[in-house]
Coordinates of C-alpha atoms in Angstrom, one line a residue:
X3 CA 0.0 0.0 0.0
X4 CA 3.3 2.2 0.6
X5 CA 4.2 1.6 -2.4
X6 CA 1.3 2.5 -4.5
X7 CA 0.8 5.9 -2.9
X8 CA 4.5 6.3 -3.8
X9 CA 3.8 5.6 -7.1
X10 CA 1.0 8.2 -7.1
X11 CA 2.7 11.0 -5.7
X12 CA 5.1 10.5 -8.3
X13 CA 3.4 10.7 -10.9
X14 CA 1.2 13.5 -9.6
X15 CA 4.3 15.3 -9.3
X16 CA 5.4 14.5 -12.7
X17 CA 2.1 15.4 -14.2
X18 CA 3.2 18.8 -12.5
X19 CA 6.1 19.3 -13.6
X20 CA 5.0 18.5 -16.9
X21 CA 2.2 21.3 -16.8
X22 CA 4.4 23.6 -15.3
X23 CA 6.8 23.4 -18.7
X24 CA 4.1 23.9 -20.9
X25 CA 4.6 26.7 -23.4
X26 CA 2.6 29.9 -23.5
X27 CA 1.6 31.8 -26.5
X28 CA 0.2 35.1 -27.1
X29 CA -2.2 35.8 -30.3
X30 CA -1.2 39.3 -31.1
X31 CA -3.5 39.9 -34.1
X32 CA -6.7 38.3 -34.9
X33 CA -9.0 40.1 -37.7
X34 CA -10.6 39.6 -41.2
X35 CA -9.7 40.9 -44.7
X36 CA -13.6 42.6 -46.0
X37 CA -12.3 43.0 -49.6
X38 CA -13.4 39.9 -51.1
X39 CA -10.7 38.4 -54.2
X40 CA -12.0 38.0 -57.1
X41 CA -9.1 36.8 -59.5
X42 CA -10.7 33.6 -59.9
X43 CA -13.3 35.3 -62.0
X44 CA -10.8 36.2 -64.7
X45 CA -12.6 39.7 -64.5
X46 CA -10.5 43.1 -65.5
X47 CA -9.7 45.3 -62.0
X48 CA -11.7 47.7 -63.3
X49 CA -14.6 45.9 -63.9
X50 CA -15.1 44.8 -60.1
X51 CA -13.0 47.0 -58.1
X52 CA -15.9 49.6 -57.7
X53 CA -18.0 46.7 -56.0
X54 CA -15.9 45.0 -54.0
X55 CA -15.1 48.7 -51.8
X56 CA -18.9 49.3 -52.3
X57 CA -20.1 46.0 -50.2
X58 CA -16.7 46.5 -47.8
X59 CA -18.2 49.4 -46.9
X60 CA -21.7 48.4 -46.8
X61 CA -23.0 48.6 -43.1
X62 CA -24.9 45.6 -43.5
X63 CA -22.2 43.7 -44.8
X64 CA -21.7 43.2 -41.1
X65 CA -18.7 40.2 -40.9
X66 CA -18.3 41.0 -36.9
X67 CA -20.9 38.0 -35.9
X68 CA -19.3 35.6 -37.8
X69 CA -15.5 36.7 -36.8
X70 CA -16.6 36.7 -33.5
X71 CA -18.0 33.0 -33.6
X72 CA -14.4 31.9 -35.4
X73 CA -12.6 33.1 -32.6
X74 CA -14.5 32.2 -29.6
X75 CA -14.3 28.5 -31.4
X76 CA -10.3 29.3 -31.4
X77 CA -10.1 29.9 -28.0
X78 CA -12.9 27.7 -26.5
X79 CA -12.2 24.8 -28.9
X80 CA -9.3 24.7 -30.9
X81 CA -7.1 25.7 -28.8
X82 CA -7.6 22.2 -26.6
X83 CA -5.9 20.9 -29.5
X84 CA -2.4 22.6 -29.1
X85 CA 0.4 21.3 -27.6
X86 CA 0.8 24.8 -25.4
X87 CA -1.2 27.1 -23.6
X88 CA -2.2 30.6 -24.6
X89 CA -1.9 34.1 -23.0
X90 CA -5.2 35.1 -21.7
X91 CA -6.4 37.7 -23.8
X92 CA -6.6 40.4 -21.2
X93 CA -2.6 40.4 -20.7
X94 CA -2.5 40.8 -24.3
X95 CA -5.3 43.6 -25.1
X96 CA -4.3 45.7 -22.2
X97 CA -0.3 45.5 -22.8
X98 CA 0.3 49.4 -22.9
X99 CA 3.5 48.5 -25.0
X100 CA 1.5 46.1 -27.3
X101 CA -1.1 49.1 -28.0
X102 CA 1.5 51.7 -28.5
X103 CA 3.4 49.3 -31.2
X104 CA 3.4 51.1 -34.6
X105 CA 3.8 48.5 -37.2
X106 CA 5.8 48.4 -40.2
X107 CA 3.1 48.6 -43.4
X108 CA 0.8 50.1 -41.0
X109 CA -2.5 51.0 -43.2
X110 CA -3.4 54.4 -44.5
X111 CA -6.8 55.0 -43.6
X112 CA -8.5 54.3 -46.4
X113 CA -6.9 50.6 -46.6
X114 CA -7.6 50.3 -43.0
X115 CA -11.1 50.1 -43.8
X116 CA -10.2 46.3 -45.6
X117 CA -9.8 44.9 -42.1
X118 CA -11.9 44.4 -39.3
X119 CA -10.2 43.2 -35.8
X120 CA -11.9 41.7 -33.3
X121 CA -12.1 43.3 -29.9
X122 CA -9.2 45.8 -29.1
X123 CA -6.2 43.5 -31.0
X124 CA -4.5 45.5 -33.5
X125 CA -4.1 45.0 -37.3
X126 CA -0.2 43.4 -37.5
X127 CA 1.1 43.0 -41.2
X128 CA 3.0 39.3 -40.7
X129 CA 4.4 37.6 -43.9
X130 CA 6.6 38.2 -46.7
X131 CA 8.9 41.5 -45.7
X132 CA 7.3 41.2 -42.1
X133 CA 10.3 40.4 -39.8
X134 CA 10.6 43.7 -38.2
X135 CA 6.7 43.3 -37.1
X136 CA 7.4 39.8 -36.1
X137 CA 10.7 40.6 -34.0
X138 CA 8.8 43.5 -32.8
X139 CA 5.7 42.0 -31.5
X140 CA 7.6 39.0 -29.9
X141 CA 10.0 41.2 -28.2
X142 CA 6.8 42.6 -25.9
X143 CA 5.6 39.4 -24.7
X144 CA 9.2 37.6 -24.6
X145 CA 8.9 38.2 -21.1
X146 CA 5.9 36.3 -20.7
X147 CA 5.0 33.9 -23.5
X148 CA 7.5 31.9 -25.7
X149 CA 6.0 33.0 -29.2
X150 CA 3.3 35.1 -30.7
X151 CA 1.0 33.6 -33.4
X152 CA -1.2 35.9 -35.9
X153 CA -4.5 34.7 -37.2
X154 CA -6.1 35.9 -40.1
X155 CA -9.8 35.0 -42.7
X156 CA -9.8 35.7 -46.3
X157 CA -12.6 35.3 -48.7
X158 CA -12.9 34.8 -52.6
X159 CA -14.9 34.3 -55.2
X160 CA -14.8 31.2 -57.1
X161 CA -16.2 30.1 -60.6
X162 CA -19.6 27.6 -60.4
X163 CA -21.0 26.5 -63.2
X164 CA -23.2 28.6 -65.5
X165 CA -25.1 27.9 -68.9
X166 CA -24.9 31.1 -71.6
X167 CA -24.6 34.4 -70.1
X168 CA -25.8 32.8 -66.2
X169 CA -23.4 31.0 -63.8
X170 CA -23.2 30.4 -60.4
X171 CA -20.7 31.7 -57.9
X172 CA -19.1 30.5 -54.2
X173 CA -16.7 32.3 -51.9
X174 CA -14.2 30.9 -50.3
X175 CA -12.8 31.1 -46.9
X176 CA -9.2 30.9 -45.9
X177 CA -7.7 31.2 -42.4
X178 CA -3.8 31.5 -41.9
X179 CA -2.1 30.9 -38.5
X180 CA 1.4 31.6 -37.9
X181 CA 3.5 31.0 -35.3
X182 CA 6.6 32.8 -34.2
X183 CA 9.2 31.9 -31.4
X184 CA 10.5 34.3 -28.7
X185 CA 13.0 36.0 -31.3
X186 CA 10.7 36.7 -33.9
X187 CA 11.6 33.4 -35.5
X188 CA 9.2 31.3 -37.7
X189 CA 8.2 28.2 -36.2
X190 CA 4.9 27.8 -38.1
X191 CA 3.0 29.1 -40.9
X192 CA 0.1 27.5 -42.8
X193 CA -3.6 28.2 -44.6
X194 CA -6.8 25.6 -44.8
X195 CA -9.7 27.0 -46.5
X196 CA -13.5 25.4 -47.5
X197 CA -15.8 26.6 -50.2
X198 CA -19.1 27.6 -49.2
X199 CA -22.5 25.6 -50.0
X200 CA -24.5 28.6 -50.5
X201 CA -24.6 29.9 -54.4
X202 CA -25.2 33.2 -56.0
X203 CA -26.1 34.0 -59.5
X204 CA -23.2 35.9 -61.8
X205 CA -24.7 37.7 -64.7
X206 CA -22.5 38.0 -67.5
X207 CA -19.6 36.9 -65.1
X208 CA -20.4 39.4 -62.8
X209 CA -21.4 39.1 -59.6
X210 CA -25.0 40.0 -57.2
X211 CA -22.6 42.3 -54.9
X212 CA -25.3 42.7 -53.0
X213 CA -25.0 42.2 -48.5
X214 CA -28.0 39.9 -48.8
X215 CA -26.2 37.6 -51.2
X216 CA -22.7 37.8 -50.4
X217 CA -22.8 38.0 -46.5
X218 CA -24.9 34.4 -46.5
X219 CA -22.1 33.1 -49.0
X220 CA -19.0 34.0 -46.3
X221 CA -20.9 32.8 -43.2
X222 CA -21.4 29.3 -45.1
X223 CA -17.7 29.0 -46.0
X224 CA -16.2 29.8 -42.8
X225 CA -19.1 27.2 -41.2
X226 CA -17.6 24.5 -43.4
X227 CA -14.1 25.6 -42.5
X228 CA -14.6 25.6 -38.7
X229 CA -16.0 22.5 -39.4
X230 CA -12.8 19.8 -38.4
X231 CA -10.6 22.8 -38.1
X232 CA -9.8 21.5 -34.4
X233 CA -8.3 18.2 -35.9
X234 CA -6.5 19.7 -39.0
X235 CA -4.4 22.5 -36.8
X236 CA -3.4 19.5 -34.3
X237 CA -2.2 17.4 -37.2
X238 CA -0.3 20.6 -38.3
X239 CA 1.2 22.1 -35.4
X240 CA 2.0 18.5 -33.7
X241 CA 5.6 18.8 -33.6
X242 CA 5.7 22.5 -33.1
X243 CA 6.6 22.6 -29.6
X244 CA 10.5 21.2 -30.0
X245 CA 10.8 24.0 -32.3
X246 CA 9.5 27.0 -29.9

Protein backbone atom coordinates (compact mmCIF):
# COMPACT_ATOMS: atom_id res chain seq x y z
CA UNK A 1 0.00 0.00 0.00
CA UNK A 2 3.26 2.18 0.62
CA UNK A 3 4.24 1.59 -2.43
CA UNK A 4 1.30 2.49 -4.46
CA UNK A 5 0.84 5.85 -2.90
CA UNK A 6 4.50 6.32 -3.80
CA UNK A 7 3.79 5.57 -7.05
CA UNK A 8 1.03 8.18 -7.07
CA UNK A 9 2.66 10.99 -5.65
CA UNK A 10 5.06 10.45 -8.25
CA UNK A 11 3.39 10.72 -10.92
CA UNK A 12 1.21 13.53 -9.57
CA UNK A 13 4.28 15.35 -9.30
CA UNK A 14 5.39 14.48 -12.72
CA UNK A 15 2.14 15.36 -14.16
CA UNK A 16 3.23 18.79 -12.54
CA UNK A 17 6.08 19.29 -13.57
CA UNK A 18 5.01 18.52 -16.93
CA UNK A 19 2.24 21.25 -16.84
CA UNK A 20 4.37 23.59 -15.31
CA UNK A 21 6.79 23.39 -18.68
CA UNK A 22 4.13 23.87 -20.89
CA UNK A 23 4.56 26.65 -23.41
CA UNK A 24 2.58 29.89 -23.46
CA UNK A 25 1.65 31.79 -26.52
CA UNK A 26 0.23 35.14 -27.06
CA UNK A 27 -2.17 35.84 -30.26
CA UNK A 28 -1.21 39.32 -31.11
CA UNK A 29 -3.55 39.95 -34.14
CA UNK A 30 -6.73 38.32 -34.92
CA UNK A 31 -9.00 40.06 -37.65
CA UNK A 32 -10.62 39.62 -41.17
CA UNK A 33 -9.67 40.89 -44.66
CA UNK A 34 -13.65 42.63 -46.04
CA UNK A 35 -12.25 42.99 -49.62
CA UNK A 36 -13.39 39.87 -51.09
CA UNK A 37 -10.71 38.44 -54.23
CA UNK A 38 -11.99 38.03 -57.12
CA UNK A 39 -9.14 36.82 -59.47
CA UNK A 40 -10.65 33.62 -59.87
CA UNK A 41 -13.35 35.35 -62.00
CA UNK A 42 -10.83 36.21 -64.74
CA UNK A 43 -12.61 39.69 -64.48
CA UNK A 44 -10.52 43.12 -65.53
CA UNK A 45 -9.66 45.27 -61.98
CA UNK A 46 -11.68 47.74 -63.35
CA UNK A 47 -14.56 45.92 -63.85
CA UNK A 48 -15.11 44.78 -60.10
CA UNK A 49 -12.97 46.95 -58.15
CA UNK A 50 -15.89 49.59 -57.66
CA UNK A 51 -18.02 46.67 -55.99
CA UNK A 52 -15.87 44.98 -54.03
CA UNK A 53 -15.15 48.69 -51.81
CA UNK A 54 -18.88 49.33 -52.32
CA UNK A 55 -20.08 45.96 -50.23
CA UNK A 56 -16.66 46.46 -47.75
CA UNK A 57 -18.20 49.44 -46.91
CA UNK A 58 -21.75 48.44 -46.84
CA UNK A 59 -23.00 48.59 -43.12
CA UNK A 60 -24.90 45.56 -43.51
CA UNK A 61 -22.19 43.72 -44.78
CA UNK A 62 -21.70 43.16 -41.12
CA UNK A 63 -18.71 40.15 -40.93
CA UNK A 64 -18.34 41.03 -36.90
CA UNK A 65 -20.87 38.01 -35.85
CA UNK A 66 -19.33 35.60 -37.82
CA UNK A 67 -15.49 36.69 -36.82
CA UNK A 68 -16.60 36.67 -33.48
CA UNK A 69 -18.05 32.96 -33.62
CA UNK A 70 -14.41 31.93 -35.43
CA UNK A 71 -12.56 33.11 -32.63
CA UNK A 72 -14.51 32.17 -29.58
CA UNK A 73 -14.32 28.48 -31.43
CA UNK A 74 -10.34 29.32 -31.44
CA UNK A 75 -10.07 29.87 -28.04
CA UNK A 76 -12.90 27.72 -26.46
CA UNK A 77 -12.21 24.79 -28.91
CA UNK A 78 -9.27 24.67 -30.86
CA UNK A 79 -7.09 25.75 -28.76
CA UNK A 80 -7.55 22.21 -26.61
CA UNK A 81 -5.94 20.92 -29.52
CA UNK A 82 -2.43 22.58 -29.10
CA UNK A 83 0.43 21.26 -27.61
CA UNK A 84 0.80 24.82 -25.40
CA UNK A 85 -1.25 27.06 -23.61
CA UNK A 86 -2.23 30.64 -24.63
CA UNK A 87 -1.92 34.11 -22.99
CA UNK A 88 -5.20 35.14 -21.71
CA UNK A 89 -6.37 37.70 -23.84
CA UNK A 90 -6.56 40.40 -21.24
CA UNK A 91 -2.60 40.36 -20.70
CA UNK A 92 -2.54 40.80 -24.32
CA UNK A 93 -5.31 43.60 -25.10
CA UNK A 94 -4.28 45.69 -22.18
CA UNK A 95 -0.30 45.49 -22.81
CA UNK A 96 0.32 49.43 -22.94
CA UNK A 97 3.49 48.54 -25.01
CA UNK A 98 1.45 46.11 -27.28
CA UNK A 99 -1.15 49.07 -28.02
CA UNK A 100 1.50 51.71 -28.49
CA UNK A 101 3.45 49.27 -31.19
CA UNK A 102 3.39 51.06 -34.56
CA UNK A 103 3.82 48.46 -37.17
CA UNK A 104 5.83 48.36 -40.20
CA UNK A 105 3.13 48.64 -43.39
CA UNK A 106 0.83 50.09 -41.03
CA UNK A 107 -2.48 51.02 -43.15
CA UNK A 108 -3.41 54.36 -44.49
CA UNK A 109 -6.82 55.05 -43.64
CA UNK A 110 -8.47 54.32 -46.39
CA UNK A 111 -6.94 50.64 -46.61
CA UNK A 112 -7.58 50.32 -42.99
CA UNK A 113 -11.13 50.07 -43.82
CA UNK A 114 -10.17 46.29 -45.56
CA UNK A 115 -9.82 44.91 -42.05
CA UNK A 116 -11.88 44.39 -39.29
CA UNK A 117 -10.16 43.22 -35.82
CA UNK A 118 -11.92 41.69 -33.32
CA UNK A 119 -12.08 43.26 -29.88
CA UNK A 120 -9.23 45.82 -29.07
CA UNK A 121 -6.18 43.46 -30.97
CA UNK A 122 -4.51 45.48 -33.51
CA UNK A 123 -4.11 44.96 -37.25
CA UNK A 124 -0.21 43.39 -37.46
CA UNK A 125 1.12 43.03 -41.24
CA UNK A 126 2.98 39.32 -40.69
CA UNK A 127 4.42 37.64 -43.85
CA UNK A 128 6.59 38.19 -46.67
CA UNK A 129 8.93 41.47 -45.69
CA UNK A 130 7.27 41.16 -42.08
CA UNK A 131 10.27 40.42 -39.82
CA UNK A 132 10.62 43.66 -38.23
CA UNK A 133 6.67 43.31 -37.11
CA UNK A 134 7.35 39.81 -36.12
CA UNK A 135 10.71 40.61 -34.03
CA UNK A 136 8.83 43.54 -32.83
CA UNK A 137 5.69 41.96 -31.55
CA UNK A 138 7.60 39.02 -29.92
CA UNK A 139 9.98 41.20 -28.25
CA UNK A 140 6.79 42.56 -25.95
CA UNK A 141 5.59 39.36 -24.71
CA UNK A 142 9.23 37.56 -24.65
CA UNK A 143 8.92 38.17 -21.09
CA UNK A 144 5.95 36.35 -20.73
CA UNK A 145 5.02 33.95 -23.49
CA UNK A 146 7.51 31.88 -25.71
CA UNK A 147 5.96 32.96 -29.20
CA UNK A 148 3.32 35.06 -30.66
CA UNK A 149 0.97 33.65 -33.43
CA UNK A 150 -1.22 35.90 -35.87
CA UNK A 151 -4.51 34.70 -37.21
CA UNK A 152 -6.14 35.88 -40.10
CA UNK A 153 -9.85 34.98 -42.67
CA UNK A 154 -9.78 35.72 -46.26
CA UNK A 155 -12.56 35.34 -48.70
CA UNK A 156 -12.86 34.77 -52.59
CA UNK A 157 -14.86 34.26 -55.16
CA UNK A 158 -14.79 31.15 -57.09
CA UNK A 159 -16.22 30.14 -60.56
CA UNK A 160 -19.60 27.59 -60.40
CA UNK A 161 -21.04 26.49 -63.25
CA UNK A 162 -23.19 28.62 -65.51
CA UNK A 163 -25.10 27.88 -68.87
CA UNK A 164 -24.85 31.13 -71.55
CA UNK A 165 -24.59 34.37 -70.10
CA UNK A 166 -25.77 32.81 -66.24
CA UNK A 167 -23.36 30.97 -63.77
CA UNK A 168 -23.16 30.39 -60.45
CA UNK A 169 -20.72 31.72 -57.93
CA UNK A 170 -19.13 30.52 -54.16
CA UNK A 171 -16.73 32.34 -51.92
CA UNK A 172 -14.16 30.93 -50.26
CA UNK A 173 -12.77 31.13 -46.88
CA UNK A 174 -9.16 30.92 -45.94
CA UNK A 175 -7.66 31.22 -42.44
CA UNK A 176 -3.84 31.50 -41.91
CA UNK A 177 -2.11 30.95 -38.54
CA UNK A 178 1.39 31.58 -37.89
CA UNK A 179 3.51 30.98 -35.27
CA UNK A 180 6.61 32.79 -34.23
CA UNK A 181 9.19 31.86 -31.40
CA UNK A 182 10.48 34.35 -28.74
CA UNK A 183 13.00 35.96 -31.32
CA UNK A 184 10.68 36.69 -33.86
CA UNK A 185 11.62 33.37 -35.50
CA UNK A 186 9.15 31.31 -37.67
CA UNK A 187 8.17 28.20 -36.21
CA UNK A 188 4.92 27.80 -38.12
CA UNK A 189 2.96 29.06 -40.94
CA UNK A 190 0.08 27.54 -42.83
CA UNK A 191 -3.59 28.18 -44.59
CA UNK A 192 -6.78 25.65 -44.75
CA UNK A 193 -9.65 26.97 -46.49
CA UNK A 194 -13.50 25.45 -47.48
CA UNK A 195 -15.78 26.59 -50.23
CA UNK A 196 -19.09 27.56 -49.19
CA UNK A 197 -22.47 25.58 -49.97
CA UNK A 198 -24.48 28.59 -50.55
CA UNK A 199 -24.63 29.90 -54.44
CA UNK A 200 -25.17 33.19 -55.97
CA UNK A 201 -26.08 34.03 -59.55
CA UNK A 202 -23.19 35.93 -61.77
CA UNK A 203 -24.69 37.69 -64.74
CA UNK A 204 -22.52 38.00 -67.50
CA UNK A 205 -19.55 36.86 -65.08
CA UNK A 206 -20.36 39.37 -62.82
CA UNK A 207 -21.36 39.06 -59.62
CA UNK A 208 -25.02 39.99 -57.22
CA UNK A 209 -22.62 42.34 -54.94
CA UNK A 210 -25.25 42.71 -52.99
CA UNK A 211 -24.98 42.18 -48.54
CA UNK A 212 -28.02 39.93 -48.76
CA UNK A 213 -26.21 37.57 -51.24
CA UNK A 214 -22.72 37.85 -50.43
CA UNK A 215 -22.81 38.00 -46.46
CA UNK A 216 -24.92 34.41 -46.46
CA UNK A 217 -22.12 33.08 -48.98
CA UNK A 218 -19.04 33.97 -46.25
CA UNK A 219 -20.89 32.77 -43.17
CA UNK A 220 -21.44 29.33 -45.13
CA UNK A 221 -17.67 29.00 -46.04
CA UNK A 222 -16.22 29.78 -42.80
CA UNK A 223 -19.09 27.19 -41.18
CA UNK A 224 -17.57 24.54 -43.43
CA UNK A 225 -14.09 25.55 -42.53
CA UNK A 226 -14.58 25.62 -38.68
CA UNK A 227 -16.02 22.47 -39.38
CA UNK A 228 -12.78 19.76 -38.41
CA UNK A 229 -10.60 22.76 -38.08
CA UNK A 230 -9.81 21.46 -34.39
CA UNK A 231 -8.30 18.23 -35.94
CA UNK A 232 -6.47 19.69 -38.99
CA UNK A 233 -4.41 22.48 -36.83
CA UNK A 234 -3.44 19.51 -34.28
CA UNK A 235 -2.17 17.44 -37.23
CA UNK A 236 -0.29 20.59 -38.29
CA UNK A 237 1.20 22.11 -35.44
CA UNK A 238 2.04 18.50 -33.72
CA UNK A 239 5.62 18.77 -33.57
CA UNK A 240 5.72 22.51 -33.12
CA UNK A 241 6.57 22.62 -29.64
CA UNK A 242 10.47 21.20 -30.02
CA UNK A 243 10.78 24.00 -32.33
CA UNK A 244 9.49 27.02 -29.95
Amino acid sequence: MKKIKILCFALLVLSQLSFAQKKKIAVVTFYANKMISFEDLGLGVDILLGDVLKLRDDPNFNLNPILKQYHNNFFNNYSKELPFDLLPESEVLNNATYQAFLPKYNLPNYMANNYLTIDKYKYIYEGIGGKVNEEGIAKIFADKADGVMFINIDFAFEKGFGVGSTSTVKVRATTRMALYNKTGEKVFAFSESERSKKTSVMISGIPIMSPEKILPMCESALTELMGDLGKRIAKIVKKSEMKL
